Tab-separated table of C-alpha atoms and ligand atoms in Angstrom:
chain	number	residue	atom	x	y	z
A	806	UNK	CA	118.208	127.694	-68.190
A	807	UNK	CA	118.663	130.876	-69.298
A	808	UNK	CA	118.907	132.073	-72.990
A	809	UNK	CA	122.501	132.554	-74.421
A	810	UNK	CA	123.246	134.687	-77.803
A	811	UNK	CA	121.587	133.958	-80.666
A	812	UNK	CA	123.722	132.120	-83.310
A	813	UNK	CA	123.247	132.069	-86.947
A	814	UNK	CA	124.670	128.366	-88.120
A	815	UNK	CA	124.577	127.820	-91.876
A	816	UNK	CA	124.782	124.295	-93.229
A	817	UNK	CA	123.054	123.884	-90.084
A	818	UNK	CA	120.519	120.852	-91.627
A	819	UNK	CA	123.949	119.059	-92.346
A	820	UNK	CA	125.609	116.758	-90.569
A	821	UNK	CA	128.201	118.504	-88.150
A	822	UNK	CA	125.937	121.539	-88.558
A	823	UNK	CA	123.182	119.767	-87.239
A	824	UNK	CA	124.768	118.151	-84.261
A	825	UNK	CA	126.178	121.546	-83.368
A	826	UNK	CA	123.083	123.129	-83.519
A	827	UNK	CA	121.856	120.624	-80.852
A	828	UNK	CA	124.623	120.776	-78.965
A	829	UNK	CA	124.087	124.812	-78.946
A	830	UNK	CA	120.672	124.582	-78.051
A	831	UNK	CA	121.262	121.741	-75.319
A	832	UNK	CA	123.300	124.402	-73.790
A	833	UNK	CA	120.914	127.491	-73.826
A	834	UNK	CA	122.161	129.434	-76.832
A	835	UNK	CA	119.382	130.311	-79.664
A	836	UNK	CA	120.462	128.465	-82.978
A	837	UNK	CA	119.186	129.953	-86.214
A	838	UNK	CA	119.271	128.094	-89.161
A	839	UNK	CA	120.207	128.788	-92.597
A	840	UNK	CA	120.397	125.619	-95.451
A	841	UNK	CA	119.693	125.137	-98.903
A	842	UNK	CA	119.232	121.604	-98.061
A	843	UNK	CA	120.816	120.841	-101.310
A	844	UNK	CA	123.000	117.981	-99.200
A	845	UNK	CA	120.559	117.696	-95.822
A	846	UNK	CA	117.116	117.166	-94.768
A	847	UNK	CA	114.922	119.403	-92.722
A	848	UNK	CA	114.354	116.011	-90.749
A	849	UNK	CA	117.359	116.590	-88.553
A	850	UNK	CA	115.789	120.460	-87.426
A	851	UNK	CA	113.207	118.552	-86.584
A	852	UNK	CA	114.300	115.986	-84.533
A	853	UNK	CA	116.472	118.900	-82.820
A	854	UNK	CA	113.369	120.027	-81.660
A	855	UNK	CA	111.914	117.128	-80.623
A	856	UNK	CA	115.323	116.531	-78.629
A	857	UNK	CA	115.085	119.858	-77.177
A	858	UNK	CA	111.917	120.985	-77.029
A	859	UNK	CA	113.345	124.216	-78.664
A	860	UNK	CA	111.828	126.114	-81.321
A	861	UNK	CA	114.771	126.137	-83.991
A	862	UNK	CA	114.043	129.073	-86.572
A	863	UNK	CA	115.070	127.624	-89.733
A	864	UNK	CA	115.467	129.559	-93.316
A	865	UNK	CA	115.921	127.495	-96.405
A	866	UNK	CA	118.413	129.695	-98.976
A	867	UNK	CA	121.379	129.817	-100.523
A	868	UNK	CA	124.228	131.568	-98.110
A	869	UNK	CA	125.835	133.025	-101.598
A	870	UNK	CA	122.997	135.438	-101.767
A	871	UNK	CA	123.815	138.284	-99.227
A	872	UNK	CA	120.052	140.241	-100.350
A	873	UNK	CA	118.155	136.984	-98.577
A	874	UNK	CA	120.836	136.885	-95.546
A	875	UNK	CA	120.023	140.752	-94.512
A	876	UNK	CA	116.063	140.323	-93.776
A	877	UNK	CA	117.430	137.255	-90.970
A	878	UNK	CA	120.052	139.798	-89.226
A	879	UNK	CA	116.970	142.314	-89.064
A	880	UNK	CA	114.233	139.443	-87.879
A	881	UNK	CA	116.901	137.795	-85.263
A	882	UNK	CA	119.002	139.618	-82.599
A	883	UNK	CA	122.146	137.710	-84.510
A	884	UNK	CA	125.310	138.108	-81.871
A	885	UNK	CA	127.405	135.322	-83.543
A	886	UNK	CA	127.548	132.876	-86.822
A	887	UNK	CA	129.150	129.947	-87.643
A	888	UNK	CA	129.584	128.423	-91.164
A	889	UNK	CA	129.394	124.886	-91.875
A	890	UNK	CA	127.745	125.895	-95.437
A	891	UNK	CA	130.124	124.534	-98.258
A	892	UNK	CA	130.494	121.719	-100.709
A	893	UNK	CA	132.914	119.033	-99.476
A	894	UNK	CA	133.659	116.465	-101.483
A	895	UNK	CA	137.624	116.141	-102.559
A	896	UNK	CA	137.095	114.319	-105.748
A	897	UNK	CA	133.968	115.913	-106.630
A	898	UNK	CA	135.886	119.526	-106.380
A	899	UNK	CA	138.687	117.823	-108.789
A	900	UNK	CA	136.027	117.738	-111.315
A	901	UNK	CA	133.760	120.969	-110.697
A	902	UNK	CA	136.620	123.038	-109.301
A	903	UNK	CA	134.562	126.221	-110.953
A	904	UNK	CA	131.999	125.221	-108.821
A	905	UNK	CA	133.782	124.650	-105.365
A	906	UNK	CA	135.473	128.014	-105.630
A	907	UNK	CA	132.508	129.974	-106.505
A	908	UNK	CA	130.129	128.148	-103.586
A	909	UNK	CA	132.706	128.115	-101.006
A	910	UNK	CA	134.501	131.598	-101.432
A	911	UNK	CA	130.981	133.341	-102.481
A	912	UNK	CA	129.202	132.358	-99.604
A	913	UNK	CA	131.824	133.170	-97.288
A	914	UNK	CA	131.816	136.747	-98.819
A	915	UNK	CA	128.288	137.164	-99.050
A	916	UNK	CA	127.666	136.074	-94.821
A	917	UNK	CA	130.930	138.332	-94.144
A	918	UNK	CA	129.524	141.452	-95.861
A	919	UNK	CA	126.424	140.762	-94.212
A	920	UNK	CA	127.625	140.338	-91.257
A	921	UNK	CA	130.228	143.620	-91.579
A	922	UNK	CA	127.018	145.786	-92.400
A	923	UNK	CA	124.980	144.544	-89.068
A	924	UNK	CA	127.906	144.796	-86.950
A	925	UNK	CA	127.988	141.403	-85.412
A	926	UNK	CA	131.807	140.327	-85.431
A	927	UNK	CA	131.786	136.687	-84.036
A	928	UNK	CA	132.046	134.294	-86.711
A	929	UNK	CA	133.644	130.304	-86.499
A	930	UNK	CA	134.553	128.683	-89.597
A	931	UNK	CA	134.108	125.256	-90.435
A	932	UNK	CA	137.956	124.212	-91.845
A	933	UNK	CA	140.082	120.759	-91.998
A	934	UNK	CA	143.354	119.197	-91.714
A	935	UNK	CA	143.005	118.829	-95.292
A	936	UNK	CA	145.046	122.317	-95.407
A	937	UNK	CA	148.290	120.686	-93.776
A	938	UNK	CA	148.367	118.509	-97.100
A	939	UNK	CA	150.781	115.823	-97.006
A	940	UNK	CA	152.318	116.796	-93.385
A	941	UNK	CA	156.010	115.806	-92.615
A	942	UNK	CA	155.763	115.446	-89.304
A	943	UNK	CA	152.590	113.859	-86.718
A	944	UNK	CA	150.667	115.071	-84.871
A	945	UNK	CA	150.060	117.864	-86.568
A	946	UNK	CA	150.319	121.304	-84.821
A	947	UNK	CA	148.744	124.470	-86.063
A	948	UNK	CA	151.630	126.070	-86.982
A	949	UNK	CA	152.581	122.965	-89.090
A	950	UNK	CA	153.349	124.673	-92.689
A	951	UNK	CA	149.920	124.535	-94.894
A	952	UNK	CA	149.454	123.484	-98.701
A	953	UNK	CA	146.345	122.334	-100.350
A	954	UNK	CA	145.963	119.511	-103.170
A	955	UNK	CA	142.795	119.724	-104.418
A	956	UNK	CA	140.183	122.544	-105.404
A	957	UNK	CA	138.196	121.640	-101.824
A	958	UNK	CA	141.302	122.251	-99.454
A	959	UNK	CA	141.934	125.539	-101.766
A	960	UNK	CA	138.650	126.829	-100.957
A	961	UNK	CA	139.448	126.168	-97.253
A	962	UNK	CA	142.896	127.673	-96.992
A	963	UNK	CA	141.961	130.341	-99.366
A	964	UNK	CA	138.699	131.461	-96.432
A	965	UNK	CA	141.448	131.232	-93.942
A	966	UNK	CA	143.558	133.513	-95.572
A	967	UNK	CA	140.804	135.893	-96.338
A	968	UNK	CA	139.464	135.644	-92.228
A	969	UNK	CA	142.824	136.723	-91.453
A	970	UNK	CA	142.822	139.432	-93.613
A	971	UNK	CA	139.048	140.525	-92.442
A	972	UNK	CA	140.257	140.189	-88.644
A	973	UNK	CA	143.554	142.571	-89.333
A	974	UNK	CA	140.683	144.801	-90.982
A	975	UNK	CA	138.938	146.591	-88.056
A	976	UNK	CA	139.503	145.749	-84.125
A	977	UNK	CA	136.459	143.686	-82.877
A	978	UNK	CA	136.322	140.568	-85.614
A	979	UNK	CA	136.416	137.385	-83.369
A	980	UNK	CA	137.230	134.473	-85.901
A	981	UNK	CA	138.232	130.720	-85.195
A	982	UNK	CA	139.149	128.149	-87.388
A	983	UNK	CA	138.572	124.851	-86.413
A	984	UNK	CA	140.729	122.102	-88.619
A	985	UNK	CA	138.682	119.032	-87.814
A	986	UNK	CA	140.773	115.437	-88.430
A	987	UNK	CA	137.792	112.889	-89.768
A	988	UNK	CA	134.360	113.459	-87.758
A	989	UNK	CA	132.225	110.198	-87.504
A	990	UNK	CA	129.145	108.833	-85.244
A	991	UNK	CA	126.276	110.321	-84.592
A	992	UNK	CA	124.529	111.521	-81.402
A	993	UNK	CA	123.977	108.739	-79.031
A	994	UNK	CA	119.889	108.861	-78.941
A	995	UNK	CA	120.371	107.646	-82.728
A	996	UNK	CA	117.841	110.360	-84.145
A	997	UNK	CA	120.601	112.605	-85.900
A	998	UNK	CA	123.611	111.146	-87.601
A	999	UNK	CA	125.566	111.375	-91.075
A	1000	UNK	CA	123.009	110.866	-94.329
A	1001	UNK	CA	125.559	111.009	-97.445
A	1002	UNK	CA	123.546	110.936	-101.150
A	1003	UNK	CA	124.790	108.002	-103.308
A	1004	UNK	CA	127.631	106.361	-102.425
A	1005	UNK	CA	129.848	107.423	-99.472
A	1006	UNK	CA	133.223	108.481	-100.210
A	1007	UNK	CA	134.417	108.356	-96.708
A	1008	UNK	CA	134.950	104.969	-94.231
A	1009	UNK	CA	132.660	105.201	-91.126
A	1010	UNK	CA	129.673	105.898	-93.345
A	1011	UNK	CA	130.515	103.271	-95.456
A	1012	UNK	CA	131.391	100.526	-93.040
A	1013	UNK	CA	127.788	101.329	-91.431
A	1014	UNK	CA	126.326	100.833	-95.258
A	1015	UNK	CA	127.983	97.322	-95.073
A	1016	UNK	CA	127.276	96.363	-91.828
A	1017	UNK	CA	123.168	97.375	-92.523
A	1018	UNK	CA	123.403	95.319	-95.917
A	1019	UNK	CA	123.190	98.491	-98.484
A	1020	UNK	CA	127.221	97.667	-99.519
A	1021	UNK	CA	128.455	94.018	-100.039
A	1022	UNK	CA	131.881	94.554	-98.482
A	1023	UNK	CA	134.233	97.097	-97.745
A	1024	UNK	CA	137.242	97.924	-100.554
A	1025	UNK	CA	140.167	99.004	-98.112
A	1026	UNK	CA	142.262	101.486	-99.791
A	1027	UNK	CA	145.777	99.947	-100.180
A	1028	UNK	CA	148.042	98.374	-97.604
A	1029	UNK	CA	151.553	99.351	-98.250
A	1030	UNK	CA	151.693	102.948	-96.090
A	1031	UNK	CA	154.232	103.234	-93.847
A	1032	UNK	CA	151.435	103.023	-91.068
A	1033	UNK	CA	151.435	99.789	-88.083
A	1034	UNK	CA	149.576	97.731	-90.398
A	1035	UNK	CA	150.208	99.105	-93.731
A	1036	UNK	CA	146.473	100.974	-94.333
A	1037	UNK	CA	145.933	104.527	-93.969
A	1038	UNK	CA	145.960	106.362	-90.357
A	1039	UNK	CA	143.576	109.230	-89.570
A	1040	UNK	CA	142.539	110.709	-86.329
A	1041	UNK	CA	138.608	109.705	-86.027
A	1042	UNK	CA	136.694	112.385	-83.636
A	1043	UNK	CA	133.310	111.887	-82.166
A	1044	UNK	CA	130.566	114.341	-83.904
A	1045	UNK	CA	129.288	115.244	-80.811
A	1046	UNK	CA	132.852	116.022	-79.253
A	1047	UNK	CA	133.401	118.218	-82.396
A	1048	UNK	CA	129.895	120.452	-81.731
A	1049	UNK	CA	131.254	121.013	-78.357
A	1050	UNK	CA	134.798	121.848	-79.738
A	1051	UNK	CA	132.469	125.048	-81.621
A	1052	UNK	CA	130.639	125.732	-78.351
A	1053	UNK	CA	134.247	126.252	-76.921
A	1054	UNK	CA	135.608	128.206	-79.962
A	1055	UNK	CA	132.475	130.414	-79.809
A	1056	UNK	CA	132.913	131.219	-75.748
A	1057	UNK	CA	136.550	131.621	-76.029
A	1058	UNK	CA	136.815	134.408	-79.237
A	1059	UNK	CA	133.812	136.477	-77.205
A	1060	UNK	CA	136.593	137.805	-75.143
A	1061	UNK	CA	139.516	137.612	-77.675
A	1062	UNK	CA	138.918	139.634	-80.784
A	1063	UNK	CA	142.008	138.626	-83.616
A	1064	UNK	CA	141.680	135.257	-85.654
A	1065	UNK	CA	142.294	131.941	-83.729
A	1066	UNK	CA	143.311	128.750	-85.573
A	1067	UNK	CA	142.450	125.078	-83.487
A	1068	UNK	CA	143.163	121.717	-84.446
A	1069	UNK	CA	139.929	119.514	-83.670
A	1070	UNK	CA	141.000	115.728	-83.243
A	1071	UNK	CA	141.770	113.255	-80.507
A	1072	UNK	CA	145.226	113.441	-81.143
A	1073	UNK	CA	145.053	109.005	-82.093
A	1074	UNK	CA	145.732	108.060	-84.914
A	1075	UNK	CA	143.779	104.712	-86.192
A	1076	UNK	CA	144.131	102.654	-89.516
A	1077	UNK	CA	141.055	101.386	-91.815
A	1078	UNK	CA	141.657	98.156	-90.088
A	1079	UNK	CA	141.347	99.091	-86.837
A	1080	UNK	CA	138.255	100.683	-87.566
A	1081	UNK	CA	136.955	97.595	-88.974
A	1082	UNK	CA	137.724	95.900	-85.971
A	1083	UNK	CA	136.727	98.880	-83.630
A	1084	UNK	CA	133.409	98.414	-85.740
A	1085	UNK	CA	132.956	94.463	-85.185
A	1086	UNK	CA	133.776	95.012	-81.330
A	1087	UNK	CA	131.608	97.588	-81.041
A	1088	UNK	CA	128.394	96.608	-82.646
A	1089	UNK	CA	128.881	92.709	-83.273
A	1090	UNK	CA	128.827	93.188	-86.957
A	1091	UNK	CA	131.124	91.384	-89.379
A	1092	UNK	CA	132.945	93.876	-91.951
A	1093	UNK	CA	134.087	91.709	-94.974
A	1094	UNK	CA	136.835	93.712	-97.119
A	1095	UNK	CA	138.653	93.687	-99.840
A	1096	UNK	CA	142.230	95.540	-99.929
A	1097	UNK	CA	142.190	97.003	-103.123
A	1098	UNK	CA	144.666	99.572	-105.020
A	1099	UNK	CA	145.563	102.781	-102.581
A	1100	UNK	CA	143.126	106.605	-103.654
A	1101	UNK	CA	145.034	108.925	-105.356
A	1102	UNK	CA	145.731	111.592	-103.333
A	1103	UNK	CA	145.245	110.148	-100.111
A	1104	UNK	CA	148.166	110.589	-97.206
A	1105	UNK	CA	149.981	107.989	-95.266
A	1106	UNK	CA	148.678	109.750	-91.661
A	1107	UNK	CA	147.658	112.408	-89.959
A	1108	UNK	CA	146.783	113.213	-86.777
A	1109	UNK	CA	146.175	116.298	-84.428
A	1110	UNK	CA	148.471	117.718	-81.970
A	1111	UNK	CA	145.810	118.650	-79.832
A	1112	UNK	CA	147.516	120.649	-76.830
A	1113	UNK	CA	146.681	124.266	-78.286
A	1114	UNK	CA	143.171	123.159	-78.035
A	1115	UNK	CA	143.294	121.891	-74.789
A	1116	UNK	CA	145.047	124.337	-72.913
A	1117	UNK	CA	143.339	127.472	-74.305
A	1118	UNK	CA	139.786	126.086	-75.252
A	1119	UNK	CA	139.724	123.781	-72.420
A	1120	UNK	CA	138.267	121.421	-75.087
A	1121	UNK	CA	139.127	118.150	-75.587
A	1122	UNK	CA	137.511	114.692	-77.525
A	1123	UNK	CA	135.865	112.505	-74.805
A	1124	UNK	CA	134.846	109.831	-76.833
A	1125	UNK	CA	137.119	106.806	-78.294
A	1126	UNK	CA	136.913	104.992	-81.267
A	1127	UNK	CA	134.376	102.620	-79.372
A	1128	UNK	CA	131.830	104.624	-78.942
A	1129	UNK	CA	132.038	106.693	-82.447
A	1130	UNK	CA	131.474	102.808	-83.861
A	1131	UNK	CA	128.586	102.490	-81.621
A	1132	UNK	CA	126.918	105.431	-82.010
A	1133	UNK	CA	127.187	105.306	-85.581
A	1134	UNK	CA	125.859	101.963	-86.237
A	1135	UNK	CA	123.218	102.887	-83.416
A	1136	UNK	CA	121.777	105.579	-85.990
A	1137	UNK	CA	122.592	103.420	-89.482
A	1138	UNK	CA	120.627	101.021	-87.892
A	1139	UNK	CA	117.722	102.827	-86.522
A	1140	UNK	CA	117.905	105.179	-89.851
A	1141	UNK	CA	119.168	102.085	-92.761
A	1142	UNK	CA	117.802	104.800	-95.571
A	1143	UNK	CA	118.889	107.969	-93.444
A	1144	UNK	CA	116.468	110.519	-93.086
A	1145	UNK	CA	114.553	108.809	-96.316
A	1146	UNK	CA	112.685	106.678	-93.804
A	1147	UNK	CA	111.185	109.764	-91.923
A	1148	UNK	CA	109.951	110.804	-95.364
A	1149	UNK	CA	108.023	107.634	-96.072
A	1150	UNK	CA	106.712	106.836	-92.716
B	625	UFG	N1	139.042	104.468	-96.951
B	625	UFG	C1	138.961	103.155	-97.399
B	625	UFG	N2	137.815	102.751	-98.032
B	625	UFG	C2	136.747	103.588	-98.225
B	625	UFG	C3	136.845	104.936	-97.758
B	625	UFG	C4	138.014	105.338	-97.135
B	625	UFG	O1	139.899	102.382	-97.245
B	625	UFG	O2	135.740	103.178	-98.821
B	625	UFG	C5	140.262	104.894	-96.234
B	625	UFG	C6	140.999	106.045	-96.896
B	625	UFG	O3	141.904	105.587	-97.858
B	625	UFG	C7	141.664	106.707	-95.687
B	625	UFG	C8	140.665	106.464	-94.559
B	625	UFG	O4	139.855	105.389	-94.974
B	625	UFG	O5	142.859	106.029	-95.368
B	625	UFG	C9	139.786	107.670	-94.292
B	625	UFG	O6	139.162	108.075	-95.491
B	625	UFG	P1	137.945	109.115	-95.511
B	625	UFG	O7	137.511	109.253	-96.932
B	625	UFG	O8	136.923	108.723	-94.513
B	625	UFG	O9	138.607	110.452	-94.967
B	625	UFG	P2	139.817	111.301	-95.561
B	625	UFG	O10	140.858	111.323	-94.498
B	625	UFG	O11	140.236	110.865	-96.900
B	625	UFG	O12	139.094	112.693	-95.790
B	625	UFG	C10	138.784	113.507	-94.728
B	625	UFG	C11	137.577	114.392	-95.073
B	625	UFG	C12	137.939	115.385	-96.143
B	625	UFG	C13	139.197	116.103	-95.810
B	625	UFG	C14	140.306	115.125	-95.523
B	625	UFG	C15	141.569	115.796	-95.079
B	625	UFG	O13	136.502	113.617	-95.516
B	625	UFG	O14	136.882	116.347	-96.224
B	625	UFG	O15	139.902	114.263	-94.461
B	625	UFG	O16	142.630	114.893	-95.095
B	625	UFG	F1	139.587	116.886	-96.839
C-alpha cells in the first residue's frame, strides 16, 4: 500500500486515540503520536505496531506546551492533526473546573498556533453530544440548538466556537467536529480496548469490570425516565466504527476548507438495561444490578440523527450493540487489569 499524509494524533495512547491511530495506519496514512500518558499506556502504541507492523513515531509531552510541539512539525512532514488530547471526565471537571479549562482550551491553542506557524491547515477535533445538553427533541441533528452543563462540555463548545472563529480567519483551515454519542468496545483482536484508572464512571467499562469479577454488581442509575423501560437511553457506537468516522472526516475536509460539524452515533438509542442484556447475550455473562437513585445531571436520551454524516461523509456505524458487548468483554477478558498485565508479564 502506498503511504498516505502524515497525521499528528494527540491523545493518541488513549483510548479512541489509539484505535484511530490503528485504524489510520491499517489504511496507509503515517500516524504520529503525541501523549502525556497521564490517562494511557504506551502499551497500546505498541500493540499498534505489532498489529501493523508499522513503525508508529511516538512523543511523550504535554500538547499545552507549543515550544515541544514545533521540533515534531520540523522532524515530520505533518499534513494533518487530530486532537483527542483533553481531560474528560464530567464530574471530575465539576470539581477542578480551573483545571479542565486551562488543559482543554490551552492545548487547543498551543497545537493551533503551532500548527498556524507551519502552515498545515487540516485539523479534526475530538467533540461530544455532551454540547446539545438536555436536547428537546431525538435524534439529535447538528443544527439542534447547543448548551453545556458542566465545565467538560464548556471546554468542548467553547473549542468549537474558537475552530469556527480560526476557520473564518484565513481561507485554507479544514476543521471537523465530530460529536460522538457514547463510544464502547474495543478492536476485535482484543489487544487494544478502553483502560479507565480507578473506578469507571461510564457503563460498558463497568459492566465488563463486573462481568471479569473486579465490581460486585452493577448500580443502574434510576428507573423513572421517560425512556421504554424507565433507565437512561444513549446511542452506544462501536470504537472502531468511530476511528473510521475520523478517517472519513479527515478525507472529506482535504477538499473542503471551512469548519464542518458531524454527529458520530448509530442513530439507536439503547437503555442501561438493554445493555445488560445485550451484555449477557453477547458474552454469556450474568450482570447482577442494583437500580439505585438517578446521577445528577444525567439526561433522559439522546441519540444521533445521523443522515448529515451519512450522506456527505459516506460514513456510517457498522457494528450493533452485539458486537460492541463482544468485543468489549473479548478485551476485559483477555486484559482483566488493562494494560497493567503487559506491565507485569
Ligand atoms: N450508568 C449507570 N450505571 C453506571 C454508569 C452509567 O446506570 O455505573 C448509566 C447512566 O446513568 C446513563 C448511561 O448509563 O444513563 C450511560 O452513562 P455513561 O456514563 O456511560 O455515559 P454518559 O452518557 O453519561 O456520558 C457520555 C460521555 C461523556 C459525555 C456525555 C454526553 O462519557 O464524556 O456522554 O452526554 F459528556
Amino acid at each position: 500500500m502506498t503511504k498516505k499524509e502524515s497525521i499528528l494524533v494527540t491523545g493518541g495512547a488513549g483510548y479512541i486515540g489509539s484505535h484511530t491511530v490503528l485504524e489510520l495506519a491499517q489504511q496507509g496514512y503515517n500516524p504520529i503520536v503525541v501523549d502525556n500518558l497521564s490517562n494511557s499506556s504506551l502499551e497500546s502504541i505498541r500493540r499498534i505496531e505489532e498489529l501493523t507492523d508499522a513503525t508508529i513515531p511516538f512523543y511523550e509531552l504535554d500538547v499545552v506546551h507549543p515550544e515541544s510541539l514545533h521540533p515534531i512539525f520540523y522532524e515530520q512532514p505533518i499534513e494533518g492533526v487530530i486532537h483527542f488530547a483533553a481531560f474528560k471526565a464530567v464530574g471530575e471537571s465539576v470539581e477542578k473546573p480551573l483545571a479542565y479549562y486551562q488543559n482543554n482550551l490551552e492545548g487547543l491553542f498551543s497545537l493551533l498556533q503551532v500548527m498556524d506557524q507551519h502552515d498545515v491547515s487540516q485539523f479534526v477535533f475530538s467533540s461530544s453530544c455532551t454540547v446539545y445538553g438536555d436536547a428537546e427533541v431525538v435524534p439529535i441533528p447538528e443544527t439542534a440548538p447547543v448548551s453545556a452543563v458542566n465545565p467538560y462540555g464548556q471546554t468542548k463548545l467553547m473549542s468549537e466556537i474558537i475552530l469556527r472563529d480560526v476557520a473564518q480567519s484565513r481561507s485554507g483551515w479544514s476543521i471537523t467536529n465530530l460529536r460522538y454519542f457514547n463510544p464502547v468496545g474495543a478492536h476485535p483482536s482484543g489487544r487494544i480496548g478502553e483502560d479507565p484508572s480507578g473506578i469507571p464512571n461510564n457503563l460498558m467499562p463497568y459492566i465488563t469490570q463486573v462481568a471479569v469479577g473486579t465490581r460486585p454488581f452493577l448500580r443502574v442509575f434510576g428507573d423513572t425516565y421517560p425512556t421504554h423501560d424507565g433507565t437512561g437511553v444513549r446511542d452506544y457506537i462501536h470504537v472502531v466504527d468511530l476511528a473510521k468516522g475520523h478517517v472519513a472526516a479527515l478525507e472529506y475536509q482535504k477538499a473542503k476548507p471551512g469548519v464542518h460539524t458531524f454527529n458520530l452515533g448509530t442513530g439507536k438509542g439503547s437503555s442501561v438495561l438493554d445493555v445488560v442484556k445485550a451484555f449477557e447475550r453477547a458474552t454469556g455473562k450474568s450482570i447482577p444490578y442494583e437500580i439505585v437513585e438517578a446521577r445528577p445531571g444525567d439526561v433522559a436520551e439522546a441519540y444521533a440523527d445521523t443522515s448529515k454524516a451519512s450522506t456527505i461523509l459516506h460514513w456510517s456505524a457498522e457494528f450493533g450493540l452485539d458486537e460492541m458487548c463482544r468485543d468489549a468483554w473479548n478485551w476485559q477478558s483477555k486484559n482483566p487489569h488493562g494494560y497493567e498485565d503487559a506491565r507485569s508479564v
